[in-house]
Amino acid sequence: MIRFSAPAKIHLLGEHAVVYGKPAIISATNLRLTLTLKQSAAKTKQTKGVQKIQKAIERAITKKYKVKIPPYQIEIDSQFPLGSGLGGSAAISATLTGALLKLLKVKADLKEIYEIALQGERAIHGNPSGSDLAAVTYGGTLWFRKETPELKVFSQITLTSPVALMLLDSGKPEESTGEMIAKVAKLNASLKRNIFDQLELLAKSLATDSRDIKQIFKEANNWLVKLGVVSKNTQKLISLIEKSGGAAKITGAGGWKRGSGMILALGPQTEGREPHGTVYHPNSEKLEAFKPIKIKLNQEGLRAEK
Ligand code: MEV
């Protein structure tokens, strides 16, 4: 039995903009997905999406290492919902790549795993930036930029403000990430450029801790609404959060028709943290009815499990 796990990611900033060469700040959380693989001729039934990922990754491994992959079975167990903006397909792609390479006794570093797993992401999303996969593979908090489809530049950053965050469910998006990327692609070019320029400025402010995160989240949300990736229902939920004293935004591709996936909101001040401006929600208990999930940032990326 081979077991690998990878974290859920959040986009603190830069979702969608990152597809167009703008920076994103992404962090690996403490919620994890575990994939268990065993050699077996009996197949387990997987969703169409997982089957697509499997095919693409098997093809990439066979091509690169000139090996034959024996029949195998996988089981996926996730602490976070899939298809809700938390990088589920990236986590499946990374863990499956890690597990298959171990089964084949191929030694590969994280960069090689990333390159192969990216084929899984591409099979699902069409033209992903690769930022989800970078966060779930390498972990930590990354400043990420896609310069060209093949050249991604990223480095680990430390957020100086002690940011407390939580996730609230706005409902599973009807659209896939690929469909949301395609929706954005249809927008007027100068409108897109303007929105992405503003989002880049916000990302720089967050990375350099030069502005209040509550204000940054509010402004980012306004731009994402203009981009058409935040549904009416989600906008209502976010304005309710704002009225209660907090701030929130989508944290991935979003969704337009119904839900926009898990949204990222300022959480309660946690013990031991220095009170610092509005890096936390002063009345977060008002949001208890939405069953918020408190998350930790900056966690470990892909790892082999016992
Ligand atoms: C999805 O989690 C983030 C997007 O920016 C897509 C991508 O980066 O590939 C919407």
Short mmCIF file of C-alpha atoms and ligand atoms in Angstrom, two decimals:
data_model
loop_
_atom_site.label_atom_id
_atom_site.label_comp_id
_atom_site.label_asym_id
_atom_site.label_seq_id
_atom_site.Cartn_x
_atom_site.Cartn_y
_atom_site.Cartn_z
CA MET A 1 0.00 0.00 0.00
CA ILE A 2 1.36 3.42 -0.93
CA ARG A 3 -0.08 6.56 0.58
CA PHE A 4 0.55 10.23 -0.21
CA SER A 5 -1.19 13.34 1.08
CA ALA A 6 -1.38 16.95 -0.11
CA PRO A 7 -2.99 20.07 1.32
CA ALA A 8 -5.93 22.18 0.20
CA LYS A 9 -4.71 25.52 -1.12
CA ILE A 10 -6.19 28.97 -0.82
CA HIS A 11 -5.62 31.90 -3.13
CA LEU A 12 -5.09 34.84 -0.80
CA LEU A 13 -5.01 36.93 -3.96
CA GLY A 14 -4.55 36.67 -7.71
CA GLU A 15 -6.97 33.93 -8.83
CA HIS A 16 -7.76 34.33 -12.54
CA ALA A 17 -5.23 37.19 -12.82
CA VAL A 18 -2.52 34.53 -12.48
CA VAL A 19 -3.70 32.86 -15.70
CA TYR A 20 -2.73 36.14 -17.45
CA GLY A 21 0.78 36.42 -16.04
CA LYS A 22 -0.12 38.44 -12.94
CA PRO A 23 1.09 37.37 -9.49
CA ALA A 24 -0.88 35.22 -7.07
CA ILE A 25 -0.34 34.65 -3.37
CA ILE A 26 -1.30 31.10 -2.51
CA SER A 27 -0.94 29.15 0.68
CA ALA A 28 -1.10 25.48 1.68
CA THR A 29 -3.60 24.84 4.47
CA ASN A 30 -3.91 22.24 7.22
CA LEU A 31 -6.83 20.45 5.45
CA ARG A 32 -5.45 17.45 3.57
CA LEU A 33 -6.37 14.95 0.89
CA THR A 34 -4.93 11.44 1.12
CA LEU A 35 -4.60 9.07 -1.81
CA THR A 36 -3.96 5.37 -1.21
CA LEU A 37 -2.70 3.24 -4.07
CA LYS A 38 -2.30 -0.51 -4.26
CA GLN A 39 -1.35 -2.83 -7.05
CA SER A 40 -4.50 -4.68 -8.11
CA ALA A 41 -6.28 -5.77 -11.25
CA ALA A 42 -9.68 -4.94 -9.73
CA LYS A 43 -10.61 -1.35 -10.54
CA THR A 44 -12.33 1.00 -8.10
CA LYS A 45 -14.90 3.29 -9.67
CA GLN A 46 -13.62 6.86 -9.94
CA THR A 47 -15.38 9.99 -11.16
CA LYS A 48 -14.86 11.06 -14.79
CA GLY A 49 -12.61 13.88 -13.59
CA VAL A 50 -10.34 11.54 -11.64
CA GLN A 51 -10.20 9.14 -14.59
CA LYS A 52 -9.07 12.02 -16.84
CA ILE A 53 -6.33 12.92 -14.36
CA GLN A 54 -5.23 9.27 -14.15
CA LYS A 55 -4.98 8.90 -17.93
CA ALA A 56 -3.01 12.11 -18.38
CA ILE A 57 -0.57 11.31 -15.58
CA GLU A 58 -0.09 7.70 -16.67
CA ARG A 59 0.67 8.94 -20.20
CA ALA A 60 3.19 11.52 -18.91
CA ILE A 61 4.98 8.96 -16.70
CA THR A 62 5.12 6.31 -19.42
CA LYS A 63 6.53 8.83 -21.89
CA LYS A 64 9.14 10.31 -19.57
CA TYR A 65 10.42 7.18 -17.82
CA LYS A 66 9.72 4.55 -20.52
CA VAL A 67 8.04 2.26 -17.99
CA LYS A 68 4.93 0.13 -17.98
CA ILE A 69 2.46 0.91 -15.22
CA PRO A 70 0.95 -2.23 -13.65
CA PRO A 71 -2.79 -2.30 -12.88
CA TYR A 72 -3.56 -0.42 -9.68
CA GLN A 73 -6.41 0.78 -7.52
CA ILE A 74 -6.76 4.13 -5.78
CA GLU A 75 -8.82 5.45 -2.91
CA ILE A 76 -9.19 9.16 -2.19
CA ASP A 77 -10.04 10.50 1.22
CA SER A 78 -10.36 14.26 1.62
CA GLN A 79 -10.83 16.56 4.60
CA PHE A 80 -12.02 19.30 2.24
CA PRO A 81 -14.71 19.41 -0.47
CA LEU A 82 -13.57 18.80 -4.04
CA GLY A 83 -14.63 21.18 -6.83
CA SER A 84 -14.95 24.11 -4.41
CA GLY A 85 -11.89 26.23 -5.12
CA LEU A 86 -9.46 24.52 -2.76
CA GLY A 87 -7.25 22.81 -5.32
CA GLY A 88 -8.76 19.32 -5.09
CA SER A 89 -7.70 18.31 -8.59
CA ALA A 90 -4.18 19.62 -7.95
CA ALA A 91 -4.02 17.59 -4.73
CA ILE A 92 -5.21 14.45 -6.58
CA SER A 93 -2.72 15.06 -9.41
CA ALA A 94 0.21 15.54 -7.03
CA THR A 95 -0.59 12.59 -4.75
CA LEU A 96 -1.27 10.24 -7.67
CA THR A 97 2.01 11.21 -9.34
CA GLY A 98 3.92 10.70 -6.09
CA ALA A 99 2.27 7.32 -5.48
CA LEU A 100 2.73 6.00 -9.03
CA LEU A 101 6.40 6.99 -9.11
CA LYS A 102 6.93 5.23 -5.79
CA LEU A 103 5.15 2.12 -7.11
CA LEU A 104 7.49 2.18 -10.11
CA LYS A 105 10.51 2.81 -7.85
CA VAL A 106 11.33 5.98 -9.82
CA LYS A 107 13.22 8.56 -7.77
CA ALA A 108 11.85 12.02 -8.55
CA ASP A 109 12.19 15.39 -6.86
CA LEU A 110 9.28 17.79 -6.31
CA LYS A 111 10.02 19.65 -9.55
CA GLU A 112 9.68 16.45 -11.60
CA ILE A 113 6.52 15.49 -9.71
CA TYR A 114 5.14 18.99 -10.38
CA GLU A 115 5.82 18.76 -14.13
CA ILE A 116 4.08 15.39 -14.44
CA ALA A 117 1.17 16.30 -12.16
CA LEU A 118 0.62 19.44 -14.25
CA GLN A 119 -0.53 17.16 -17.09
CA GLY A 120 -3.34 15.98 -14.77
CA GLU A 121 -4.31 19.59 -14.07
CA ARG A 122 -4.25 20.42 -17.77
CA ALA A 123 -6.47 17.43 -18.59
CA ILE A 124 -9.09 18.84 -16.21
CA HIS A 125 -8.78 22.62 -16.52
CA GLY A 126 -7.45 23.19 -20.05
CA ASN A 127 -5.16 26.11 -19.40
CA PRO A 128 -4.36 26.32 -15.68
CA SER A 129 -1.70 28.67 -14.36
CA GLY A 130 -0.15 25.88 -12.31
CA SER A 131 -0.47 27.95 -9.13
CA ASP A 132 -2.79 25.49 -7.35
CA LEU A 133 -0.37 22.69 -8.04
CA ALA A 134 2.66 24.68 -6.88
CA ALA A 135 0.99 25.35 -3.51
CA VAL A 136 -0.11 21.77 -2.92
CA THR A 137 3.22 20.30 -4.05
CA TYR A 138 5.70 22.66 -2.39
CA GLY A 139 3.55 23.86 0.52
CA GLY A 140 4.16 27.09 2.44
CA THR A 141 2.98 30.44 1.09
CA LEU A 142 4.04 31.29 -2.43
CA TRP A 143 4.33 34.40 -4.53
CA PHE A 144 3.66 32.80 -7.92
CA ARG A 145 3.82 34.10 -11.46
CA LYS A 146 3.37 32.25 -14.76
CA GLU A 147 5.69 33.95 -17.22
CA THR A 148 4.99 31.52 -20.08
CA PRO A 149 3.14 28.16 -20.09
CA GLU A 150 6.46 26.46 -19.39
CA LEU A 151 8.10 29.07 -17.16
CA LYS A 152 6.70 29.59 -13.69
CA VAL A 153 8.56 31.67 -11.17
CA PHE A 154 7.73 31.45 -7.51
CA SER A 155 9.22 31.93 -4.11
CA GLN A 156 8.19 31.34 -0.53
CA ILE A 157 7.05 34.47 1.28
CA THR A 158 6.20 35.23 4.88
CA LEU A 159 3.15 37.32 5.64
CA THR A 160 4.15 39.60 8.46
CA SER A 161 0.62 40.22 9.73
CA PRO A 162 -0.76 37.35 11.80
CA VAL A 163 -3.71 36.68 9.53
CA ALA A 164 -6.52 34.52 10.97
CA LEU A 165 -8.66 32.99 8.26
CA MET A 166 -11.65 30.72 7.88
CA LEU A 167 -13.63 29.14 5.06
CA LEU A 168 -17.39 29.45 4.54
CA ASP A 169 -19.32 27.44 2.02
CA SER A 170 -21.11 29.53 -0.62
CA GLY A 171 -22.25 26.35 -2.39
CA LYS A 172 -20.57 24.10 -4.94
CA PRO A 173 -20.11 25.94 -8.25
CA GLU A 174 -22.07 24.54 -11.18
CA GLU A 175 -19.20 25.50 -13.46
CA SER A 176 -15.83 23.79 -13.57
CA THR A 177 -12.59 25.78 -13.17
CA GLY A 178 -12.03 25.36 -16.92
CA GLU A 179 -15.45 26.88 -17.65
CA MET A 180 -14.79 29.82 -15.34
CA ILE A 181 -11.42 30.46 -17.02
CA ALA A 182 -13.19 30.35 -20.41
CA LYS A 183 -15.88 32.78 -19.14
CA VAL A 184 -13.21 35.29 -18.08
CA ALA A 185 -11.40 34.84 -21.41
CA LYS A 186 -14.48 36.21 -23.22
CA LEU A 187 -14.42 39.54 -21.35
CA ASN A 188 -13.33 42.75 -23.00
CA ALA A 189 -9.51 42.91 -23.05
CA SER A 190 -9.10 46.41 -21.60
CA LEU A 191 -11.57 45.71 -18.77
CA LYS A 192 -9.61 42.56 -17.92
CA ARG A 193 -6.29 44.39 -18.06
CA ASN A 194 -7.57 47.07 -15.69
CA ILE A 195 -8.96 44.54 -13.19
CA PHE A 196 -5.79 42.45 -13.26
CA ASP A 197 -3.57 45.54 -12.82
CA GLN A 198 -5.59 46.45 -9.70
CA LEU A 199 -5.38 42.91 -8.37
CA GLU A 200 -1.61 42.97 -8.88
CA LEU A 201 -1.34 46.14 -6.80
CA LEU A 202 -3.39 44.50 -4.05
CA ALA A 203 -1.15 41.41 -4.11
CA LYS A 204 1.91 43.65 -3.72
CA SER A 205 0.28 45.45 -0.79
CA LEU A 206 -0.49 42.16 0.92
CA ALA A 207 2.99 40.73 0.34
CA THR A 208 4.65 43.85 1.72
CA ASP A 209 2.11 44.28 4.53
CA SER A 210 1.65 47.88 3.45
CA ARG A 211 -2.15 47.94 3.80
CA ASP A 212 -4.88 46.54 6.00
CA ILE A 213 -5.86 43.03 4.87
CA LYS A 214 -9.53 43.70 5.56
CA GLN A 215 -9.48 46.54 3.04
CA ILE A 216 -7.43 44.46 0.60
CA PHE A 217 -9.98 41.61 0.74
CA LYS A 218 -12.88 44.02 0.24
CA GLU A 219 -11.27 45.62 -2.81
CA ALA A 220 -10.21 42.27 -4.25
CA ASN A 221 -13.77 41.03 -3.88
CA ASN A 222 -15.10 44.10 -5.72
CA TRP A 223 -12.76 43.44 -8.64
CA LEU A 224 -13.66 39.75 -8.70
CA VAL A 225 -17.35 40.68 -8.81
CA LYS A 226 -16.59 42.91 -11.83
CA LEU A 227 -14.78 39.97 -13.41
CA GLY A 228 -18.05 37.98 -13.23
CA VAL A 229 -16.77 35.10 -11.10
CA VAL A 230 -18.83 35.75 -7.95
CA SER A 231 -22.48 34.64 -8.03
CA LYS A 232 -25.35 36.79 -6.75
CA ASN A 233 -25.85 34.46 -3.77
CA THR A 234 -22.18 34.61 -2.90
CA GLN A 235 -22.20 38.41 -3.17
CA LYS A 236 -25.04 38.44 -0.63
CA LEU A 237 -23.09 36.20 1.75
CA ILE A 238 -19.97 38.36 1.39
CA SER A 239 -21.85 41.60 2.05
CA LEU A 240 -23.40 40.00 5.14
CA ILE A 241 -19.89 39.14 6.33
CA GLU A 242 -18.77 42.70 5.64
CA LYS A 243 -21.74 44.13 7.54
CA SER A 244 -20.88 41.96 10.55
CA GLY A 245 -17.40 43.56 10.61
CA GLY A 246 -15.36 41.15 8.48
CA ALA A 247 -14.25 40.73 4.89
CA ALA A 248 -14.26 37.81 2.46
CA LYS A 249 -13.54 36.80 -1.13
CA ILE A 250 -13.62 33.72 -3.31
CA THR A 251 -10.44 31.68 -3.19
CA GLY A 252 -10.18 30.00 -6.58
CA ALA A 253 -12.12 29.97 -9.82
CA GLY A 254 -15.38 31.04 -8.16
CA GLY A 255 -18.74 30.34 -9.77
CA TRP A 256 -21.38 32.46 -11.44
CA LYS A 257 -24.67 30.61 -11.68
CA ARG A 258 -25.15 29.42 -8.10
CA GLY A 259 -22.38 28.82 -5.59
CA SER A 260 -18.83 30.13 -5.88
CA GLY A 261 -17.18 27.42 -3.78
CA MET A 262 -15.57 27.94 -0.40
CA ILE A 263 -14.96 31.58 0.37
CA LEU A 264 -12.09 32.92 2.40
CA ALA A 265 -13.00 35.19 5.31
CA LEU A 266 -11.13 36.88 8.11
CA GLY A 267 -11.40 34.63 11.16
CA PRO A 268 -11.47 35.27 14.91
CA GLN A 269 -8.42 36.54 16.68
CA THR A 270 -6.56 33.49 17.92
CA GLU A 271 -4.86 33.20 21.26
CA GLY A 272 -1.32 34.34 21.46
CA ARG A 273 -1.63 36.66 18.49
CA GLU A 274 -0.86 40.31 18.88
CA PRO A 275 -3.95 42.39 18.20
CA HIS A 276 -3.11 44.06 14.94
CA GLY A 277 -5.50 46.39 13.15
CA THR A 278 -8.16 44.37 11.42
CA VAL A 279 -6.32 41.21 10.46
CA TYR A 280 -9.10 39.31 12.18
CA HIS A 281 -12.90 39.51 12.38
CA PRO A 282 -13.83 41.23 15.66
CA ASN A 283 -17.31 39.62 15.81
CA SER A 284 -16.80 36.38 13.97
CA GLU A 285 -19.20 34.54 16.30
CA LYS A 286 -21.96 36.27 14.30
CA LEU A 287 -21.07 33.94 11.43
CA GLU A 288 -21.38 30.69 13.42
CA ALA A 289 -24.58 29.76 11.54
CA PHE A 290 -22.49 29.37 8.38
CA LYS A 291 -20.31 26.73 10.08
CA PRO A 292 -17.01 28.40 9.30
CA ILE A 293 -13.91 26.20 9.16
CA LYS A 294 -10.87 27.82 10.75
CA ILE A 295 -7.75 27.14 8.73
CA LYS A 296 -4.00 27.37 9.23
CA LEU A 297 -1.83 28.72 6.44
CA ASN A 298 1.72 27.96 5.42
CA GLN A 299 1.47 24.18 5.91
CA GLU A 300 3.42 21.28 4.42
CA GLY A 301 3.02 20.33 0.76
CA LEU A 302 3.01 16.86 -0.80
CA ARG A 303 4.28 14.12 1.51
CA ALA A 304 4.48 10.35 1.69
CA GLU A 305 2.41 8.86 4.50
CA LYS A 306 2.91 5.59 6.40
C1 MEV B 1 -8.12 28.16 -9.55
O1 MEV B 1 -7.92 27.65 -8.24
C2 MEV B 1 -7.33 29.41 -9.78
C3 MEV B 1 -7.48 30.04 -11.15
O2 MEV B 1 -6.66 31.21 -11.16
C4 MEV B 1 -7.09 29.10 -12.26
C5 MEV B 1 -5.60 28.85 -12.38
O3 MEV B 1 -4.81 29.57 -11.76
O4 MEV B 1 -5.24 27.92 -13.12
C6 MEV B 1 -8.92 30.49 -11.40
#
